[in-house]
Short mmCIF file of C-alpha atoms in Angstrom, two decimals:
data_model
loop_
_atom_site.label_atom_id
_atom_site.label_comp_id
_atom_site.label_asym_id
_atom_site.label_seq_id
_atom_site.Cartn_x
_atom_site.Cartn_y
_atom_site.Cartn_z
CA UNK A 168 19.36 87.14 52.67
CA UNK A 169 22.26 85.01 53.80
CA UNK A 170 22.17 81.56 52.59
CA UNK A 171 20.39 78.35 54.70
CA UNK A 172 23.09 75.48 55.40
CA UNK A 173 20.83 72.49 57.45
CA UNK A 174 22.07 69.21 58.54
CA UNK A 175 20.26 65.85 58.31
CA UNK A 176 18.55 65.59 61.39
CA UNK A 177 20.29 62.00 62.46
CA UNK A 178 23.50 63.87 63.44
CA UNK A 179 24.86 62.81 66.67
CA UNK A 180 23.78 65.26 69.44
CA UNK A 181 27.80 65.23 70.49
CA UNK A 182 28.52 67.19 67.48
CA UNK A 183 26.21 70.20 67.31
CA UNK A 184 28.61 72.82 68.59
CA UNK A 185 30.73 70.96 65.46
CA UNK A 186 28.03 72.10 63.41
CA UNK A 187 28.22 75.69 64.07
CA UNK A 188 31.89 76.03 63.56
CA UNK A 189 31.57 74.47 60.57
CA UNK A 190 29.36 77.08 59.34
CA UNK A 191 31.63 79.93 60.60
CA UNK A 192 34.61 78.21 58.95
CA UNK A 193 32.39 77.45 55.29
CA UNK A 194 30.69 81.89 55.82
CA UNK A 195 34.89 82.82 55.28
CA UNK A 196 35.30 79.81 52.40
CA UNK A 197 32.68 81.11 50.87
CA UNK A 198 32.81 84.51 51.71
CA UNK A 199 29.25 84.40 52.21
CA UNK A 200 26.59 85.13 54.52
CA UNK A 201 25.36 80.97 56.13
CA UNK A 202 22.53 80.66 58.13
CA UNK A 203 22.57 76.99 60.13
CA UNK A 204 19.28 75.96 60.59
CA UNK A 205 18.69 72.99 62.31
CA UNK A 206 15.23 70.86 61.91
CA UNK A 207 13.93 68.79 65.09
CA UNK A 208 13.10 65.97 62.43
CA UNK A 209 13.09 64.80 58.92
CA UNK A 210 9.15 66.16 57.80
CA UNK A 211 9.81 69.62 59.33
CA UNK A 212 13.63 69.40 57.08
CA UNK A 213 11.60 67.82 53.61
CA UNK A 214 9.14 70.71 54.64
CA UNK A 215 11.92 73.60 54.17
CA UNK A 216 13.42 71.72 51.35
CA UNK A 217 10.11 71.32 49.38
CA UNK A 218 9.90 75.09 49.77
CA UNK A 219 13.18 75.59 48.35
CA UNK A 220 14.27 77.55 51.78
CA UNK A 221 17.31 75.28 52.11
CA UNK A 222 20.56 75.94 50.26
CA UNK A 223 23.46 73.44 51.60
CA UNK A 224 22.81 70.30 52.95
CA UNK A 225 24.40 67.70 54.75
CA UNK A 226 21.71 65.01 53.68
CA UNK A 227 20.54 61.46 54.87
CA UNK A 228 21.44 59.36 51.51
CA UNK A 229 17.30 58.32 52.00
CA UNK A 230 16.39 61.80 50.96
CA UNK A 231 19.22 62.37 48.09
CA UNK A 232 17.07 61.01 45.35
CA UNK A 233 14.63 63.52 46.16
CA UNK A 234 16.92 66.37 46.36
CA UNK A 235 18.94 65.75 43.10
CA UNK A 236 16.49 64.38 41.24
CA UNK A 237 13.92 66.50 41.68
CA UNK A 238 15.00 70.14 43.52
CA UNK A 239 18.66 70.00 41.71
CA UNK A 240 20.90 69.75 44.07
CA UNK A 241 24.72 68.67 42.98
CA UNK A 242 26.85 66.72 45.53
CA UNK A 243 30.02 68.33 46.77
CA UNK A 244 31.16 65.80 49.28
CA UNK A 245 30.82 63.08 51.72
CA UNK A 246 32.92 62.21 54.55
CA UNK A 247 36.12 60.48 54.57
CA UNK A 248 35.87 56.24 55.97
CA UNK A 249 32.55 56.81 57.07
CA UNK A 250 29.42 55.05 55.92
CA UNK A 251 26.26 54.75 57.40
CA UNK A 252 25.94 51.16 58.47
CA UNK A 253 22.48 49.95 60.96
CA UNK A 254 22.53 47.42 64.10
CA UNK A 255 19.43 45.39 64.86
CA UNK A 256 19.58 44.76 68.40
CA UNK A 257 17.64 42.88 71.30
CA UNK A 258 18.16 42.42 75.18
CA UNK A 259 20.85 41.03 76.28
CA UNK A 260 19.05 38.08 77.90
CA UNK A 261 16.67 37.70 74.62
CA UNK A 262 16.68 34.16 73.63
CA UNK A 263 16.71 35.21 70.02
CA UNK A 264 20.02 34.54 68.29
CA UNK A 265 19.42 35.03 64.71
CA UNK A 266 17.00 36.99 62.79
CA UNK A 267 14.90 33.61 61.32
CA UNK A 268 14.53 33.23 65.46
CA UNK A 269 11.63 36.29 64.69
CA UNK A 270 7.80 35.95 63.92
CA UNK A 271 5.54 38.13 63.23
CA UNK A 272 4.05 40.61 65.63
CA UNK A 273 7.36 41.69 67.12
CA UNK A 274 7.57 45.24 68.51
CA UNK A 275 10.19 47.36 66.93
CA UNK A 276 11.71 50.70 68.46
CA UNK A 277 12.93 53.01 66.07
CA UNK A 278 13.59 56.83 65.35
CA UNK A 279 12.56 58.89 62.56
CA UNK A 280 16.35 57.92 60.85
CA UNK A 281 15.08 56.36 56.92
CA UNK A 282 17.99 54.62 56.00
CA UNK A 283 18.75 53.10 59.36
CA UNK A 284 15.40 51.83 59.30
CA UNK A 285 15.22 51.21 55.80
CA UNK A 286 18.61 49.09 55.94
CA UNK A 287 17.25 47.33 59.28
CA UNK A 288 13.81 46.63 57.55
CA UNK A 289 16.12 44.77 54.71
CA UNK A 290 17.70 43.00 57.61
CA UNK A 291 14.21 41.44 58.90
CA UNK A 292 13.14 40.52 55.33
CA UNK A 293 14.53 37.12 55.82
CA UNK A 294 12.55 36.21 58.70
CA UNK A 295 9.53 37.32 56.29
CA UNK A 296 8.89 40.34 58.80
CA UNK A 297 7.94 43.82 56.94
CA UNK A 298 5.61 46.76 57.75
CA UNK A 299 2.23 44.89 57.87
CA UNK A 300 3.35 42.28 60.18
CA UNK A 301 5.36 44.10 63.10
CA UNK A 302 4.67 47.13 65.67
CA UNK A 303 6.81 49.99 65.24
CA UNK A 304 6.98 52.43 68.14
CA UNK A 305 8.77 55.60 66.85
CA UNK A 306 11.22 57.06 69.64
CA UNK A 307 12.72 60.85 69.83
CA UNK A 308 16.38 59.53 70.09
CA UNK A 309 18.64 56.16 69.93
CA UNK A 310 18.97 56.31 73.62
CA UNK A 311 15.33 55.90 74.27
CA UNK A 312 15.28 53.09 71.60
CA UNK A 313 17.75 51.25 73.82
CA UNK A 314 15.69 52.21 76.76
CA UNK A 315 12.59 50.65 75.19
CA UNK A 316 14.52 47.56 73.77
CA UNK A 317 16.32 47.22 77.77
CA UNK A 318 12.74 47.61 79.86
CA UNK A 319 11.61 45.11 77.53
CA UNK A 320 8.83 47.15 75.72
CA UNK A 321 9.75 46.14 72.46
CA UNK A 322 11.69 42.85 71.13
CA UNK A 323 14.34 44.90 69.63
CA UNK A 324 15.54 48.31 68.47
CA UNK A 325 16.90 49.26 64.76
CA UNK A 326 20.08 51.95 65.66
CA UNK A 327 22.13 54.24 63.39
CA UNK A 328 25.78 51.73 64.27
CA UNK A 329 28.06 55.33 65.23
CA UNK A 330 25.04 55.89 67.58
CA UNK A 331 24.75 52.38 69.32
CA UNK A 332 28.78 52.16 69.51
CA UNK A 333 28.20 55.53 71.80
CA UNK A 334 26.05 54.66 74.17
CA UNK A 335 26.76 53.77 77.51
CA UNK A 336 28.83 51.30 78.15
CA UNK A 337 25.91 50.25 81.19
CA UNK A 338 23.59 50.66 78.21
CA UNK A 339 25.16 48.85 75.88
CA UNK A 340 25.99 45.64 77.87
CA UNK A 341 22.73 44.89 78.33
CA UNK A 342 21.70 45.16 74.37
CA UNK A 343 23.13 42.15 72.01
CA UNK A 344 23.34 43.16 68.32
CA UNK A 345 21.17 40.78 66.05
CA UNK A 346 22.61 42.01 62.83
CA UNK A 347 24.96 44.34 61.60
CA UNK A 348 24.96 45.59 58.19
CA UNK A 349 27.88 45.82 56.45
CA UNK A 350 27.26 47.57 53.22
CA UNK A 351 30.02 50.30 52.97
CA UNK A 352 28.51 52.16 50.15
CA UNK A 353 25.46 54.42 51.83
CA UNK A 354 26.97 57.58 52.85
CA UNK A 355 25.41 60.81 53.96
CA UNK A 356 26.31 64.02 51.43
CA UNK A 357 26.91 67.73 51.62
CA UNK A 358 25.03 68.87 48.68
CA UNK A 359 24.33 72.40 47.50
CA UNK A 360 21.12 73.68 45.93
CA UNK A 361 20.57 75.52 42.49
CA UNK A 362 21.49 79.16 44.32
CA UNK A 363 24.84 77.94 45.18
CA UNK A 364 25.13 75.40 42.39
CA UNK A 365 27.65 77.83 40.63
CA UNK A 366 29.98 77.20 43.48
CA UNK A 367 30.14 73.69 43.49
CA UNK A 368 33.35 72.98 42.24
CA UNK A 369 35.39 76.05 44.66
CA UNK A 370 33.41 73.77 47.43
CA UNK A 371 34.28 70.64 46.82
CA UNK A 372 38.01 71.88 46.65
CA UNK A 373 38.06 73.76 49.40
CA UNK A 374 36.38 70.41 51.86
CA UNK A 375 39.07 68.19 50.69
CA UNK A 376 41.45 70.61 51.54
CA UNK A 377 40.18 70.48 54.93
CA UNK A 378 42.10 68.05 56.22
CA UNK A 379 45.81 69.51 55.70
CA UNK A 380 44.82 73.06 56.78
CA UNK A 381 45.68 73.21 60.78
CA UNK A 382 42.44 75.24 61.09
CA UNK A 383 40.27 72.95 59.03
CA UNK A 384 41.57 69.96 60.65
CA UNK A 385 40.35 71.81 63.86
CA UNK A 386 36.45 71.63 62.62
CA UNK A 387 36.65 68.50 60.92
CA UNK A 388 37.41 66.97 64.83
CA UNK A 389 34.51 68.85 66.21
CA UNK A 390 32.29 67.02 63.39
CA UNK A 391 33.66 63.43 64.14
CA UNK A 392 34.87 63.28 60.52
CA UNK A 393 38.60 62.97 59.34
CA UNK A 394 38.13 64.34 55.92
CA UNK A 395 35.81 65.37 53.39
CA UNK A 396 36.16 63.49 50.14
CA UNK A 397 34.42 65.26 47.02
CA UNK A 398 31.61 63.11 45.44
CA UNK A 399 31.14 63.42 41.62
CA UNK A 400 27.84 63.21 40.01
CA UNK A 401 28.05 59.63 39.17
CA UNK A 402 29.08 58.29 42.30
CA UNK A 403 25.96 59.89 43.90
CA UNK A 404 23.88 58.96 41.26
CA UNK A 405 25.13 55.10 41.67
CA UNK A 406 23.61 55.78 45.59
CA UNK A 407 20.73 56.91 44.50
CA UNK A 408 19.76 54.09 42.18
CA UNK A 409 20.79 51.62 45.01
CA UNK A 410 18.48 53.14 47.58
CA UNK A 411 15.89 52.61 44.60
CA UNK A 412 16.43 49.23 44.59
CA UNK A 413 15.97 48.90 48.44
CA UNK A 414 12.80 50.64 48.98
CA UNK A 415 11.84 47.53 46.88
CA UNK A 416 9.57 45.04 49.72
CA UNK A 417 8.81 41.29 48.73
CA UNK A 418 5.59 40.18 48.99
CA UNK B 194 33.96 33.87 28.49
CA UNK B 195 35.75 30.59 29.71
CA UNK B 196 34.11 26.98 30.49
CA UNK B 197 34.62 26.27 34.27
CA UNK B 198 38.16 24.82 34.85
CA UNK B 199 37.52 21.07 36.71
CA UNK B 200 40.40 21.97 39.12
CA UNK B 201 38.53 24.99 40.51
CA UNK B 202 35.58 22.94 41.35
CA UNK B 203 35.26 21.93 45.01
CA UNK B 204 33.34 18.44 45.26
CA UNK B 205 31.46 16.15 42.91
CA UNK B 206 30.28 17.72 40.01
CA UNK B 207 27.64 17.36 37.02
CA UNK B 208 28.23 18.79 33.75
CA UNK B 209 25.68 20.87 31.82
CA UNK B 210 26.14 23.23 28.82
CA UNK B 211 24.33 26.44 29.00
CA UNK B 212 23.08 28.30 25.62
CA UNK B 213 22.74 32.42 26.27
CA UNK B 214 20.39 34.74 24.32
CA UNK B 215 23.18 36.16 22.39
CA UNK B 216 23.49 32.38 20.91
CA UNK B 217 27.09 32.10 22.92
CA UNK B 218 27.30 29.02 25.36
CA UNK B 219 29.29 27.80 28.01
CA UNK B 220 30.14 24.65 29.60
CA UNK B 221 29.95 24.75 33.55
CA UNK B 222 30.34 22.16 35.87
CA UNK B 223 27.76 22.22 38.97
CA UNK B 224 27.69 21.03 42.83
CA UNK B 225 25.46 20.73 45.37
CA UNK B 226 26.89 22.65 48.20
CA UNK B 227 24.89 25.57 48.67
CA UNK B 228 27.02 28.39 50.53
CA UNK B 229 24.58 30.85 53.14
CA UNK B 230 23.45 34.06 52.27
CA UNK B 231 25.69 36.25 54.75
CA UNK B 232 23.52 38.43 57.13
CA UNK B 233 23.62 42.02 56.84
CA UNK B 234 25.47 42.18 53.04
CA UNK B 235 24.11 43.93 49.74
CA UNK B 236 26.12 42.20 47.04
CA UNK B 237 26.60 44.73 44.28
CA UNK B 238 27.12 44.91 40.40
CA UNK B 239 26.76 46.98 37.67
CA UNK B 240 27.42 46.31 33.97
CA UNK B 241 27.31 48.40 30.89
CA UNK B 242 24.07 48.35 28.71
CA UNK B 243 24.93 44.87 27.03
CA UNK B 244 25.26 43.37 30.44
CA UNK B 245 29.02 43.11 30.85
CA UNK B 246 30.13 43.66 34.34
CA UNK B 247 31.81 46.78 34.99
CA UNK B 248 31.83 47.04 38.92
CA UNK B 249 31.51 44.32 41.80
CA UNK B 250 31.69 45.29 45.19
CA UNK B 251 33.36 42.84 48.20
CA UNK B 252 30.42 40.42 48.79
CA UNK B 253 30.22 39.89 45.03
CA UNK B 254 33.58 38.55 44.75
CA UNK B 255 33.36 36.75 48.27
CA UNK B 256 30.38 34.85 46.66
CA UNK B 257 31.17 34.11 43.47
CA UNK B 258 34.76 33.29 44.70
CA UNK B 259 36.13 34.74 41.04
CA UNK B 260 38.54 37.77 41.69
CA UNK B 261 37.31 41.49 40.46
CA UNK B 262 39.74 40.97 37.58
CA UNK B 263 38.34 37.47 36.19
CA UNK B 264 34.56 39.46 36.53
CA UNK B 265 35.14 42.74 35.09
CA UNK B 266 34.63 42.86 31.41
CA UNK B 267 32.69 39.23 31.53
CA UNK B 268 29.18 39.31 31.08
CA UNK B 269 26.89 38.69 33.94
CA UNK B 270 25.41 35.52 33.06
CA UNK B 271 29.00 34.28 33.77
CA UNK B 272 26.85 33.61 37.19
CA UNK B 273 24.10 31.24 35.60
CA UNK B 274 23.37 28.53 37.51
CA UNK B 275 21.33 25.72 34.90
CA UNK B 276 18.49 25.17 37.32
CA UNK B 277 17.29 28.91 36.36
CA UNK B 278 15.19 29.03 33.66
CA UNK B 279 16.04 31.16 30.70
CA UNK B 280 12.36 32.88 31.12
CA UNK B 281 13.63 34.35 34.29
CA UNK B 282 16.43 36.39 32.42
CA UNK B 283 13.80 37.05 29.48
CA UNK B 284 11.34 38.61 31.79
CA UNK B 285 14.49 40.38 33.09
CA UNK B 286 16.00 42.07 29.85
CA UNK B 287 12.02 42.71 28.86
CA UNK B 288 11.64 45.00 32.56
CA UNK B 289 14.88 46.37 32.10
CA UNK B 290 15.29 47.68 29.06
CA UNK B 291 11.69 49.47 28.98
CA UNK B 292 13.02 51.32 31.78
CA UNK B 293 11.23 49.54 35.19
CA UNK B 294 12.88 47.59 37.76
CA UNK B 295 12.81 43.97 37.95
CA UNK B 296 12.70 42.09 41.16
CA UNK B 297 13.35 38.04 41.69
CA UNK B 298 14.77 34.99 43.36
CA UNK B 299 17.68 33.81 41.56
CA UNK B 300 20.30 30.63 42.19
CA UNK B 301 23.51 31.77 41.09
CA UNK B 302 26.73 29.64 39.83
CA UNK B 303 30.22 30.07 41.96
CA UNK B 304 33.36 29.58 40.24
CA UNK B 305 33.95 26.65 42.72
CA UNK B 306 30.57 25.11 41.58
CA UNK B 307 28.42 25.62 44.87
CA UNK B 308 25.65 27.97 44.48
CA UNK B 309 23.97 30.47 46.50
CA UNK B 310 20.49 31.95 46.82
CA UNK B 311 19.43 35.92 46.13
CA UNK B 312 16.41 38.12 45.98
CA UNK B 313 18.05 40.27 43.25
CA UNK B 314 16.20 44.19 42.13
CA UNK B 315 18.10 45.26 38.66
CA UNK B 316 17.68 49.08 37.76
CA UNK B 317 18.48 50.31 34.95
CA UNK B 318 21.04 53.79 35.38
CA UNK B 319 19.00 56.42 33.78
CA UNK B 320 20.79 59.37 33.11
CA UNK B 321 19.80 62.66 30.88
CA UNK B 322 17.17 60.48 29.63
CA UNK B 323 19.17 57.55 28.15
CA UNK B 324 19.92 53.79 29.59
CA UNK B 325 24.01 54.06 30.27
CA UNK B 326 23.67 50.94 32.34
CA UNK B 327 22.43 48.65 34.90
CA UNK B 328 22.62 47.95 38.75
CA UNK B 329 21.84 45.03 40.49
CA UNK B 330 21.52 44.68 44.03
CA UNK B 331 21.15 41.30 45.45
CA UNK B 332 19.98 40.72 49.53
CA UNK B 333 19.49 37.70 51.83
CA UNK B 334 16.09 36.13 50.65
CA UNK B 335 14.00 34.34 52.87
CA UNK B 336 13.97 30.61 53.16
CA UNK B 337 10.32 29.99 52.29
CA UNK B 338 10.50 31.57 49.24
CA UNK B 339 13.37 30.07 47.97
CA UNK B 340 11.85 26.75 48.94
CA UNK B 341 9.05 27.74 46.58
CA UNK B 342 11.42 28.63 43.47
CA UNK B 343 13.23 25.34 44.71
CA UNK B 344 9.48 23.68 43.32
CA UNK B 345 8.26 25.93 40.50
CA UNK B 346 11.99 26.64 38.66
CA UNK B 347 11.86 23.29 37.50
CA UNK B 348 8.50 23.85 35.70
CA UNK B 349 9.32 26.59 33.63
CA UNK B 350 12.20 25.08 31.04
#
């Protein structure tokens, strides 16, 4: 039974084919047998995970707590000058300017992504807006949040930032961004899973490696990523005690 | 930890001496120029069990104007402002240190004597079962509510 390597479902559709190289490149690292399996969204992915069919991960840092804290998964790495950052944005024309300009009973477009809209619901929390008091429409992909946000369906649209910096140029100069965050420390994570937990450390060496191996440098392009950069237990534990703190929601 | 140095101080300035739990106190100098909340920023800290800051991240240094070598090693009331009242902290340690997270509005002190607004959640770091520390992760509160603390703060000395 070869092994199940899945990626967080939020990946950028550009990068698929980067996907599956990087799981021919990791079978010959490993020198293992890597089955890619790719979820359509996060339930069917926490689904697979809950039944322990999932073995490598690249995860959303919303799910990490779940998966090191309570399936035992170990991070290996994350990648290098990338963090996961969210844009609130609203038409173009929208006469809001700042995010106190909101009241409740906006309409909010937004994927399935939970830290994007778990950083964008932190975003609103100073306009008093949470859960109870706005409309979320759930949309398939960030392009069809924009879509909603530009035919004026909803008042504005929470987006992963490396997705709303690639859309469209058309697209994008007729959305303003409200807010961006700028925390620098949520990251997604490779992580491994107690069958492959013994190879942690050969893993971790052999991603940040990556980057001065002609090859490797090769399939790090195709992902979008420059490097990998191995995580130790603490530093992922430190991320997983600040997304505690977010899920936090005033009264 | 130091008393606040006049010539750092931006502005007219009261005086107030501030008596911690641990029975140390410091002399700190106060304005009223209240600097914004920046939109979109966590501002990050951790500090060993005893509360002594051992990691700030950018928007924690922005804010409290000190550099990340005048904050590391200090302890983290090197931040209180005198219009919090000690029960806030209290309440704080109490949450903490039994393990739970605690959440609230706090004013906190700049070097330069202005002050600035949070809604601050502390967690404590548990790992293999022990307490090795605590994180607290402050975010943009919302007006009305600090309005409110703005009214009841001064009721609880």
């Amino acid at each position: 039974m070869p092994f199940q390597l899945t990626v967080s479902p939020d990946f950028t559709p550009d990068h698929i084919s980067g996907w599956y190289i990087f799981n021919t490149w990791l079978q010959k690292a490993l020198d293992e047998g890597v089955h890619l399996e790719l979820y359509n969204n996060f339930n069917d992915q926490r689904s697979a995970i809950q039944s322990d069919q999932v073995d490598l991960i690249y995860a959303n840092p919303y799910d990490a707590a779940m998966l090191v804290r309570e399936k035992g998964f170990l991070p290996v790495a994350r990648p290098g000058g990338v963090a996961d950052e969210a844009i609130i944005a609203v038409r173009d024309d929208s006469s809001t300017q700042v995010v106190e300009d909101l009241s409740s009973g906006i309409r909010i477009a937004a994927t399935d992504d939970p830290d994007v809209n778990l950083m964008c619901a932190i975003m609103l929390e100073p306009a008093e807006l949470n859960a109870e008091n706005t409309q979320r429409e759930e949309k398939e992909s960030y392009p069809l949040v924009a879509k909603a946000v530009i035919q004026g369906q909803v008042d504005l649209g929470f987006f992963l930032a490396e997705a709303f910096n690639s859309l469209s140029g058309v697209t994008r100069k007729q959305l303003r961004p409200l807010v961006t965050s700028q925390i620098h420390i949520i990251h997604h994570a490779l992580l491994v899973g107690p069958k492959l937990a013994h190879r942690q450390q050969q893993l971790s060496e052999l991603l940040a490696g990556m980057s001065e191996d002609p090859k490797g440098s090769g399939v790090l392009q195709s992902l979008g990523f420059d490097s990998w950069v191995k995580v130790e237990e603490e530093e992922m534990e430190f991320m997983i005690d600040l997304m505690d703190t977010l899920t936090y929601q005033p009264a | 930890m130091h008393d606040m140095n006049p010539d750092d101080i931006v502005g007219e300035y009261r005086e107030h001496t501030l008596t911690f739990q641990d029975g140390t106190s410091r002399h700190v100098l106060v304005t009223d120029i209240e600097s914004p909340y920046p939109d979109g920023r966590l501002i990050v800290s951790r500090t060993d069990p005893a509360g002594i800051i051992t990691q700030v991240n950018h928007s924690f240094v922005e804010m409290a104007v000190y550099s990340e070598e005048e904050l590391l090693g200090q302890p983290h009331h090197i931040l209180r402002h005198p219009d919090m009242p000690p029960a806030a902290f209290k309440d704080l340690w109490d949450t903490v240190q039994k393990g739970e997270k605690w959440h609230g509005y706090v004013k906190n002190l700049r070097k330069d004597g202005g002050f600035y607004w949070v809604l601050a959640t502390v967690i404590p770091n548990v790992r293999n079962g022990k307490i090795t520390g605590y994180t607290s992760v402050r975010r943009k509160p919302a007006r009305r509510k600090v309005e409110e603390c703005i009214k009841t703060y001064p009721t609880l000395f």
